CSV table of C-alpha atoms in Angstrom, one decimal:
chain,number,residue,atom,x,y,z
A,97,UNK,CA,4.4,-33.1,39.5
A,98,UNK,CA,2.8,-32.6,43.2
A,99,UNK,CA,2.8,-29.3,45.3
A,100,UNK,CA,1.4,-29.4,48.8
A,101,UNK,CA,-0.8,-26.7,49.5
A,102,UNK,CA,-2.2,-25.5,53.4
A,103,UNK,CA,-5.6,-23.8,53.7
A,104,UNK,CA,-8.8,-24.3,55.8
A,105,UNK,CA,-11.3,-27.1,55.8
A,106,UNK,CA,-13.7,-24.7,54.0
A,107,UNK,CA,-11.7,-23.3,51.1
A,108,UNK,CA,-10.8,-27.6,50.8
A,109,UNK,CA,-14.6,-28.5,50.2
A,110,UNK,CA,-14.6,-25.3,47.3
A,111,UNK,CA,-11.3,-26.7,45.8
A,112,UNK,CA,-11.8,-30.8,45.9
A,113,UNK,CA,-15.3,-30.0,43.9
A,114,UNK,CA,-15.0,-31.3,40.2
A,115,UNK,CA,-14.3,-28.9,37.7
A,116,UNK,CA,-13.7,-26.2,40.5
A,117,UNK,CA,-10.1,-25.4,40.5
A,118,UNK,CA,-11.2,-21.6,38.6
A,119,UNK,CA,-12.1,-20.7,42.4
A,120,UNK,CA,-8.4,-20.9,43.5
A,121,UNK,CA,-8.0,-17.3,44.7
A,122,UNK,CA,-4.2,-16.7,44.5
A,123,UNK,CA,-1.9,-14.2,47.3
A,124,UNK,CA,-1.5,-10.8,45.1
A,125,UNK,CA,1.1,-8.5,45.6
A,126,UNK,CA,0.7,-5.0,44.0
A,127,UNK,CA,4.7,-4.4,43.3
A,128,UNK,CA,4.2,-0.5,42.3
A,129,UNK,CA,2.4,0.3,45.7
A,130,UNK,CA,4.9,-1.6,48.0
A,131,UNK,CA,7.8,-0.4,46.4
A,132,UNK,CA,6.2,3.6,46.5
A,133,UNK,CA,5.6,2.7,50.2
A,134,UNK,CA,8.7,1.7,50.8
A,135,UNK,CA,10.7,4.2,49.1
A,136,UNK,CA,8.4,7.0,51.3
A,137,UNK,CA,9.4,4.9,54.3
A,138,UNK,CA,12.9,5.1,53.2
A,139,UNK,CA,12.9,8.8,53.2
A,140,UNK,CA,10.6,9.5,56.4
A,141,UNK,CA,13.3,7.5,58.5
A,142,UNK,CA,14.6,10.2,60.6
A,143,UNK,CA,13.7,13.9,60.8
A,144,UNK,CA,15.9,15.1,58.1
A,145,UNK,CA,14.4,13.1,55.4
A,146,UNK,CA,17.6,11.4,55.0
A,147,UNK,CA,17.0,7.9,53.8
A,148,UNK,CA,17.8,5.8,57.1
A,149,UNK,CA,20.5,2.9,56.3
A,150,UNK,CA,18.5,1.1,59.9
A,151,UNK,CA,15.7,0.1,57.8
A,152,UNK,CA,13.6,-2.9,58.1
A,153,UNK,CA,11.7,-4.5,55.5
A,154,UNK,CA,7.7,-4.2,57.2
A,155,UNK,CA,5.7,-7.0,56.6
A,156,UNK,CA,3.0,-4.9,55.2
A,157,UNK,CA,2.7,-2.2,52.8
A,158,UNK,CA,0.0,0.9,52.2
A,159,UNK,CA,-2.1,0.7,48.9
A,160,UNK,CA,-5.7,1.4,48.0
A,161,UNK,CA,-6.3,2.9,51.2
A,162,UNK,CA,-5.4,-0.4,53.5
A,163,UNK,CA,-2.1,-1.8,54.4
A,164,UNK,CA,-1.6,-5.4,52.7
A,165,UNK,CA,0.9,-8.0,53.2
A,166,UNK,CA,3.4,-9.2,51.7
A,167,UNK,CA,4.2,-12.1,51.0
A,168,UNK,CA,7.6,-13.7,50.3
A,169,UNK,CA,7.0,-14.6,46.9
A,170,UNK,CA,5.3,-12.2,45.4
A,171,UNK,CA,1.7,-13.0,43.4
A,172,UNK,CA,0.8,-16.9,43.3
A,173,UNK,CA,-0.9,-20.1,45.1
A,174,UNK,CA,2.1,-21.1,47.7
A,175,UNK,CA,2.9,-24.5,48.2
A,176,UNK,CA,5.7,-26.5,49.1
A,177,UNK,CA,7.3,-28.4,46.2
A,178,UNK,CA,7.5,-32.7,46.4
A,179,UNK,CA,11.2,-32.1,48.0
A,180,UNK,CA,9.8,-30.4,51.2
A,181,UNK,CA,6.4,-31.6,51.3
A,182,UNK,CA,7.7,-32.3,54.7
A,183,UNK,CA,7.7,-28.7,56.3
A,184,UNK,CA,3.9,-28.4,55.3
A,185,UNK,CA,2.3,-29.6,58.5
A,186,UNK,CA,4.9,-27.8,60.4
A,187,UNK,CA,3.7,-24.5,58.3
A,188,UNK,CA,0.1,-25.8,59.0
A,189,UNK,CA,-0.3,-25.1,61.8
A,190,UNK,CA,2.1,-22.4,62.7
A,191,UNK,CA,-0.1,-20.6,60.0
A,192,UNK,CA,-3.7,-22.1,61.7
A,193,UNK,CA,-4.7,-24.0,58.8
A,194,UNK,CA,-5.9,-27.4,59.6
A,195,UNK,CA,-5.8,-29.3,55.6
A,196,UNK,CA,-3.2,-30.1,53.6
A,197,UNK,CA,-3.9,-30.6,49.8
A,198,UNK,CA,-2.3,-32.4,47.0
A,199,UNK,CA,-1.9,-30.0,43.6
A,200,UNK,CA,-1.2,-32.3,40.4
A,201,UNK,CA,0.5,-30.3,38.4
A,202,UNK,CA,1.0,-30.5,34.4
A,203,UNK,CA,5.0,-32.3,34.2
A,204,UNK,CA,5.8,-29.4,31.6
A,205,UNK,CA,6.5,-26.3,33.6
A,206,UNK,CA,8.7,-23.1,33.7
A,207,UNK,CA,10.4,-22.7,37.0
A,208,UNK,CA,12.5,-19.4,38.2
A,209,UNK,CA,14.3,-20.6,41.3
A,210,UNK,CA,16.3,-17.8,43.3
A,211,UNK,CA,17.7,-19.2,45.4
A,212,UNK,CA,20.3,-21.0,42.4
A,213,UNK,CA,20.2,-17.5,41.1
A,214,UNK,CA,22.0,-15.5,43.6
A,215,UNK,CA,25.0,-13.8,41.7
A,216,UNK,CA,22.2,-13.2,38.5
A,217,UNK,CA,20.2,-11.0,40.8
A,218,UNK,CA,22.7,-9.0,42.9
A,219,UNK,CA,24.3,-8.3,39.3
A,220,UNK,CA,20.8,-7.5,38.1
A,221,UNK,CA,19.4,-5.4,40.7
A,222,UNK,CA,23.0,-2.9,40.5
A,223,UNK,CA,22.9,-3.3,36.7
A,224,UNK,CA,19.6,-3.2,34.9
A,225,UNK,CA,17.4,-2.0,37.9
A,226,UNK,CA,19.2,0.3,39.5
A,227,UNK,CA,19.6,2.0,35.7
A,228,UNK,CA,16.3,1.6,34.2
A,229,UNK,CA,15.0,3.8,37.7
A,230,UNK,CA,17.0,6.3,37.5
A,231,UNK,CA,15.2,7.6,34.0
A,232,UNK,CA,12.2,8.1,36.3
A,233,UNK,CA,13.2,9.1,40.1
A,234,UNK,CA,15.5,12.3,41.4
A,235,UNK,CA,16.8,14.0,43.9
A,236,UNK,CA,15.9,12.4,47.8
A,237,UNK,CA,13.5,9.6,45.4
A,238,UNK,CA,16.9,8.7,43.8
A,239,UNK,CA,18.6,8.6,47.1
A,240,UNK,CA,16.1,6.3,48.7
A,241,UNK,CA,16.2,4.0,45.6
A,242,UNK,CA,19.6,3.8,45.6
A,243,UNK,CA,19.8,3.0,49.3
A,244,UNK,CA,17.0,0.3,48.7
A,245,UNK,CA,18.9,-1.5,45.7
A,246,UNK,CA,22.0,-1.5,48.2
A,247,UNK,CA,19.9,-3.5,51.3
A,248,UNK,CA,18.3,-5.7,48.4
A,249,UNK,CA,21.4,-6.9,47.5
A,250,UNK,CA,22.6,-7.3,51.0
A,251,UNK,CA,19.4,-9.2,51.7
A,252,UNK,CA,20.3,-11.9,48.9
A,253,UNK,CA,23.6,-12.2,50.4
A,254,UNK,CA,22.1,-13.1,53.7
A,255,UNK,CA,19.6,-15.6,52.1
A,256,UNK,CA,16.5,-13.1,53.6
A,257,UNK,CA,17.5,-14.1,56.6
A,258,UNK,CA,16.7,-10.8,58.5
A,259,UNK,CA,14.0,-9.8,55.9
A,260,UNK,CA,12.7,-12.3,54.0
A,261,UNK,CA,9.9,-10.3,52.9
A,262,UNK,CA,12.0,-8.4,50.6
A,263,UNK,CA,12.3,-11.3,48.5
A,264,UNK,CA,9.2,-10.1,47.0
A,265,UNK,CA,10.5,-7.0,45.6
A,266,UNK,CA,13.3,-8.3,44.2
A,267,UNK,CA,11.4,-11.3,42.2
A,268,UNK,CA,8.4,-8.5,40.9
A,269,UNK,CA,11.0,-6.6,39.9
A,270,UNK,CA,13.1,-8.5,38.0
A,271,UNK,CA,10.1,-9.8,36.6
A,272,UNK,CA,8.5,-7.0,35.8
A,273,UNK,CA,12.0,-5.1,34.0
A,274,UNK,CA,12.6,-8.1,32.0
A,275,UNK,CA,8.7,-8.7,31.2
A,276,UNK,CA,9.3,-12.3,32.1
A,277,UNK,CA,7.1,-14.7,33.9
A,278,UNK,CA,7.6,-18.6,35.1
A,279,UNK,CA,5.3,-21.2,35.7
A,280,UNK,CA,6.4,-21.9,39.1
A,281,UNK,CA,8.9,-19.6,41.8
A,282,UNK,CA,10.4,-20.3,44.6
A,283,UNK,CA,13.4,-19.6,47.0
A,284,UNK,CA,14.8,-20.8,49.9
A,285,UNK,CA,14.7,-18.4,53.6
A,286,UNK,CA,17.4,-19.1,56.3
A,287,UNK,CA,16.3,-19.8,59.4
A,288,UNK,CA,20.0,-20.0,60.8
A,289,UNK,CA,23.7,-20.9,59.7
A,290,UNK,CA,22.6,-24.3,58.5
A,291,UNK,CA,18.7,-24.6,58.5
A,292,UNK,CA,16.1,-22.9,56.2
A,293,UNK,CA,12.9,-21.9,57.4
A,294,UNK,CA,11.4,-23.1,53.9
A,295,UNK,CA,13.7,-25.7,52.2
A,296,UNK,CA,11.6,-24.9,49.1
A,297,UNK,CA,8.8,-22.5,49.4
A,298,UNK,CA,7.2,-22.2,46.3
A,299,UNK,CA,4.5,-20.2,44.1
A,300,UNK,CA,2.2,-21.4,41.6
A,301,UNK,CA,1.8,-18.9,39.3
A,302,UNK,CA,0.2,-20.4,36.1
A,303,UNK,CA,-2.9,-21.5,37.9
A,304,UNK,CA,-4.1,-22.7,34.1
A,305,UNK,CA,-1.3,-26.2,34.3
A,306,UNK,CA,-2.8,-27.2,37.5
A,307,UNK,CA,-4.7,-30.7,37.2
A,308,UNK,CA,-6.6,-30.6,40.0
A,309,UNK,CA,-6.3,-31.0,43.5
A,310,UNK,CA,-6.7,-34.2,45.9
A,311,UNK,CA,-7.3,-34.1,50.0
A,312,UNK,CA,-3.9,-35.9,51.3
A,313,UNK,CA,-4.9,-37.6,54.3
A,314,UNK,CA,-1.3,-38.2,55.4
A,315,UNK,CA,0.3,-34.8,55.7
A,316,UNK,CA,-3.0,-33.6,56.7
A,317,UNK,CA,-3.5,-35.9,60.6
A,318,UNK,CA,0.2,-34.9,61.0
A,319,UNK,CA,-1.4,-31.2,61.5
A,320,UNK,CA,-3.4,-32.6,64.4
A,321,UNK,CA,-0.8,-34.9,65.6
Protein backbone atom coordinates (compact mmCIF):
# COMPACT_ATOMS: atom_id res chain seq x y z
CA UNK A 1 0.00 0.00 0.00
CA UNK A 2 1.41 3.80 -0.89
CA UNK A 3 0.80 7.05 1.15
CA UNK A 4 2.06 10.25 -0.26
CA UNK A 5 3.87 12.25 2.22
CA UNK A 6 4.89 16.35 1.80
CA UNK A 7 7.98 17.70 3.57
CA UNK A 8 11.19 19.62 2.67
CA UNK A 9 14.09 18.71 0.49
CA UNK A 10 16.15 18.36 3.70
CA UNK A 11 14.07 16.08 5.91
CA UNK A 12 13.82 13.98 2.12
CA UNK A 13 17.76 13.36 2.08
CA UNK A 14 17.34 12.10 6.11
CA UNK A 15 14.31 9.79 5.06
CA UNK A 16 15.46 8.27 1.47
CA UNK A 17 18.87 7.12 3.47
CA UNK A 18 18.79 3.25 3.82
CA UNK A 19 17.86 1.93 6.93
CA UNK A 20 16.78 5.44 8.10
CA UNK A 21 13.10 5.45 8.34
CA UNK A 22 13.62 5.49 12.72
CA UNK A 23 14.32 9.32 12.07
CA UNK A 24 10.67 9.93 10.88
CA UNK A 25 9.61 12.48 13.56
CA UNK A 26 5.80 12.17 13.72
CA UNK A 27 3.08 15.48 14.46
CA UNK A 28 2.23 14.91 18.37
CA UNK A 29 -0.71 16.07 19.87
CA UNK A 30 -0.88 16.13 23.73
CA UNK A 31 -4.81 15.32 24.09
CA UNK A 32 -4.98 16.15 28.10
CA UNK A 33 -3.42 19.73 27.57
CA UNK A 34 -5.63 20.73 24.59
CA UNK A 35 -8.62 19.50 25.99
CA UNK A 36 -7.69 21.39 29.74
CA UNK A 37 -7.00 24.45 27.43
CA UNK A 38 -9.96 24.32 25.85
CA UNK A 39 -12.28 23.65 28.60
CA UNK A 40 -10.49 27.01 30.50
CA UNK A 41 -11.23 28.72 27.24
CA UNK A 42 -14.74 27.51 27.44
CA UNK A 43 -15.25 29.06 30.75
CA UNK A 44 -13.21 32.46 30.30
CA UNK A 45 -15.58 33.23 27.26
CA UNK A 46 -17.38 36.14 28.63
CA UNK A 47 -17.04 37.95 31.97
CA UNK A 48 -19.34 35.83 33.95
CA UNK A 49 -17.50 32.69 33.41
CA UNK A 50 -20.35 31.32 31.73
CA UNK A 51 -19.25 28.84 29.12
CA UNK A 52 -19.76 30.90 25.67
CA UNK A 53 -21.92 28.74 23.15
CA UNK A 54 -19.78 31.40 20.20
CA UNK A 55 -16.83 29.34 20.65
CA UNK A 56 -14.35 28.58 17.98
CA UNK A 57 -12.07 25.76 17.94
CA UNK A 58 -8.29 27.69 17.99
CA UNK A 59 -5.86 26.25 15.98
CA UNK A 60 -3.42 26.04 18.84
CA UNK A 61 -3.46 25.06 22.30
CA UNK A 62 -1.30 26.07 25.66
CA UNK A 63 0.90 23.18 27.12
CA UNK A 64 4.42 23.02 28.65
CA UNK A 65 4.68 26.55 28.74
CA UNK A 66 4.19 27.13 24.65
CA UNK A 67 1.17 27.08 22.57
CA UNK A 68 1.29 24.01 20.06
CA UNK A 69 -0.81 23.19 17.21
CA UNK A 70 -3.08 21.13 16.43
CA UNK A 71 -3.44 19.16 13.97
CA UNK A 72 -6.52 17.58 12.47
CA UNK A 73 -5.68 14.21 13.13
CA UNK A 74 -4.31 13.96 16.17
CA UNK A 75 -0.57 12.18 16.72
CA UNK A 76 0.91 10.52 13.36
CA UNK A 77 3.05 10.97 9.96
CA UNK A 78 0.21 12.65 7.59
CA UNK A 79 -0.15 11.64 4.26
CA UNK A 80 -2.58 11.35 1.75
CA UNK A 81 -3.83 7.85 1.05
CA UNK A 82 -3.36 6.17 -2.97
CA UNK A 83 -7.14 7.54 -3.60
CA UNK A 84 -6.11 11.29 -3.17
CA UNK A 85 -2.53 11.19 -3.92
CA UNK A 86 -3.83 13.78 -6.15
CA UNK A 87 -4.41 16.77 -3.54
CA UNK A 88 -0.67 16.36 -2.45
CA UNK A 89 0.99 18.92 -4.63
CA UNK A 90 -1.98 21.12 -4.19
CA UNK A 91 -1.24 20.69 -0.16
CA UNK A 92 2.51 21.12 -1.18
CA UNK A 93 2.73 23.94 -1.68
CA UNK A 94 -0.10 25.73 0.10
CA UNK A 95 1.91 24.22 3.08
CA UNK A 96 5.62 25.41 1.53
CA UNK A 97 6.96 22.10 1.12
CA UNK A 98 8.71 21.52 -2.09
CA UNK A 99 8.97 17.16 -2.07
CA UNK A 100 6.58 14.73 -2.27
CA UNK A 101 7.43 11.21 -1.02
CA UNK A 102 6.24 7.73 -1.64
CA UNK A 103 5.58 5.59 1.89
CA UNK A 104 5.38 1.74 1.05
CA UNK A 105 3.46 0.60 3.49
CA UNK A 106 3.06 -3.18 4.91
CA UNK A 107 -0.53 -4.50 2.89
CA UNK A 108 -1.75 -5.71 6.50
CA UNK A 109 -2.99 -2.67 8.39
CA UNK A 110 -5.67 -1.50 10.90
CA UNK A 111 -7.50 1.49 9.64
CA UNK A 112 -10.14 3.81 11.80
CA UNK A 113 -11.80 5.94 9.17
CA UNK A 114 -14.20 8.77 10.58
CA UNK A 115 -15.46 9.91 8.25
CA UNK A 116 -17.71 6.22 7.57
CA UNK A 117 -18.10 6.57 11.34
CA UNK A 118 -20.19 9.48 11.81
CA UNK A 119 -23.45 8.19 13.78
CA UNK A 120 -20.63 5.77 15.99
CA UNK A 121 -19.06 8.96 17.23
CA UNK A 122 -21.88 11.44 17.82
CA UNK A 123 -23.52 8.36 19.81
CA UNK A 124 -20.13 7.85 21.46
CA UNK A 125 -19.13 11.25 22.49
CA UNK A 126 -23.07 11.73 24.27
CA UNK A 127 -22.83 8.16 25.62
CA UNK A 128 -19.53 6.92 26.88
CA UNK A 129 -17.59 10.32 26.89
CA UNK A 130 -19.84 12.54 28.11
CA UNK A 131 -20.35 9.80 31.14
CA UNK A 132 -16.97 8.51 31.84
CA UNK A 133 -16.14 12.78 32.51
CA UNK A 134 -18.48 13.46 34.60
CA UNK A 135 -16.83 10.93 37.47
CA UNK A 136 -13.98 13.55 37.34
CA UNK A 137 -15.24 17.30 36.46
CA UNK A 138 -18.03 19.58 38.48
CA UNK A 139 -19.62 22.47 38.81
CA UNK A 140 -18.63 25.37 35.88
CA UNK A 141 -15.75 22.27 34.63
CA UNK A 142 -18.97 20.08 34.09
CA UNK A 143 -20.66 22.96 32.40
CA UNK A 144 -17.91 23.60 29.93
CA UNK A 145 -17.60 19.83 29.17
CA UNK A 146 -20.92 19.43 28.57
CA UNK A 147 -21.11 22.44 26.31
CA UNK A 148 -17.90 21.09 24.45
CA UNK A 149 -19.43 17.45 23.83
CA UNK A 150 -22.56 19.39 22.38
CA UNK A 151 -20.28 21.59 19.61
CA UNK A 152 -18.21 18.16 19.07
CA UNK A 153 -21.09 16.58 17.96
CA UNK A 154 -22.31 19.45 15.93
CA UNK A 155 -18.87 19.62 14.40
CA UNK A 156 -19.22 15.90 13.03
CA UNK A 157 -22.57 16.85 11.72
CA UNK A 158 -21.01 19.57 9.70
CA UNK A 159 -18.10 17.34 8.48
CA UNK A 160 -15.43 19.97 10.50
CA UNK A 161 -16.35 22.24 8.14
CA UNK A 162 -16.16 25.38 10.34
CA UNK A 163 -13.57 23.71 12.71
CA UNK A 164 -11.83 21.03 11.47
CA UNK A 165 -9.37 21.10 14.06
CA UNK A 166 -11.71 19.60 16.51
CA UNK A 167 -11.46 16.47 14.72
CA UNK A 168 -8.53 15.93 16.81
CA UNK A 169 -10.20 15.84 20.05
CA UNK A 170 -12.82 13.71 19.13
CA UNK A 171 -10.40 10.87 17.54
CA UNK A 172 -7.78 11.18 20.94
CA UNK A 173 -10.59 10.76 22.74
CA UNK A 174 -12.33 8.12 21.65
CA UNK A 175 -9.11 6.52 21.40
CA UNK A 176 -7.98 7.13 24.42
CA UNK A 177 -11.69 6.02 26.51
CA UNK A 178 -11.79 2.88 24.51
CA UNK A 179 -7.76 2.24 24.84
CA UNK A 180 -7.89 1.52 21.21
CA UNK A 181 -5.34 2.38 18.50
CA UNK A 182 -5.32 1.75 14.49
CA UNK A 183 -2.62 1.46 12.22
CA UNK A 184 -3.71 4.17 10.01
CA UNK A 185 -6.57 7.27 10.55
CA UNK A 186 -8.02 9.45 8.58
CA UNK A 187 -11.22 11.59 7.82
CA UNK A 188 -12.48 13.63 5.26
CA UNK A 189 -12.83 17.99 5.89
CA UNK A 190 -15.49 19.85 3.81
CA UNK A 191 -14.45 22.49 1.94
CA UNK A 192 -18.04 23.37 0.77
CA UNK A 193 -21.57 21.63 -0.06
CA UNK A 194 -19.95 19.25 -2.48
CA UNK A 195 -16.03 19.43 -2.26
CA UNK A 196 -13.62 18.26 0.58
CA UNK A 197 -10.71 20.09 1.41
CA UNK A 198 -8.84 16.53 1.97
CA UNK A 199 -10.75 13.76 0.08
CA UNK A 200 -8.66 11.50 2.43
CA UNK A 201 -6.34 12.98 4.82
CA UNK A 202 -4.64 10.47 6.55
CA UNK A 203 -2.28 9.57 9.60
CA UNK A 204 0.33 6.97 9.92
CA UNK A 205 0.38 6.00 13.13
CA UNK A 206 2.23 2.58 13.40
CA UNK A 207 5.43 4.06 12.00
CA UNK A 208 6.89 0.26 12.75
CA UNK A 209 4.71 -1.32 9.15
CA UNK A 210 6.20 1.35 7.09
CA UNK A 211 8.62 -0.20 4.31
CA UNK A 212 10.40 2.55 3.50
CA UNK A 213 10.07 5.51 1.53
CA UNK A 214 10.97 6.44 -2.30
CA UNK A 215 11.39 10.18 -3.81
CA UNK A 216 8.25 10.30 -6.37
CA UNK A 217 9.38 12.46 -9.14
CA UNK A 218 5.92 12.84 -10.55
CA UNK A 219 3.82 14.36 -7.86
CA UNK A 220 6.88 16.13 -6.78
CA UNK A 221 7.56 18.65 -10.45
CA UNK A 222 3.74 19.20 -10.17
CA UNK A 223 4.79 21.33 -6.86
CA UNK A 224 6.83 23.52 -9.15
CA UNK A 225 4.60 23.43 -11.97
Amino acid sequence: MNFFHCTTTKSARILLKPKNKKKVKPSYFNFVDCLNDWLRRLLNGNDDDIPSEDFSFPRYYYSQGDNKLVFWLGSGLYCFAESAKEESPAYAKKSNLDVILTINYKDDFTEFKMHQNKEMLQDFLSEVALPYYRQYYSDDLLTAFELLIELLVLEIETEYFTNPHSAAIILEMYLFITNTDYDIVSNKFLKDENNFKYDNYSSIRNLDSIINFEYNTGLSHEIRA
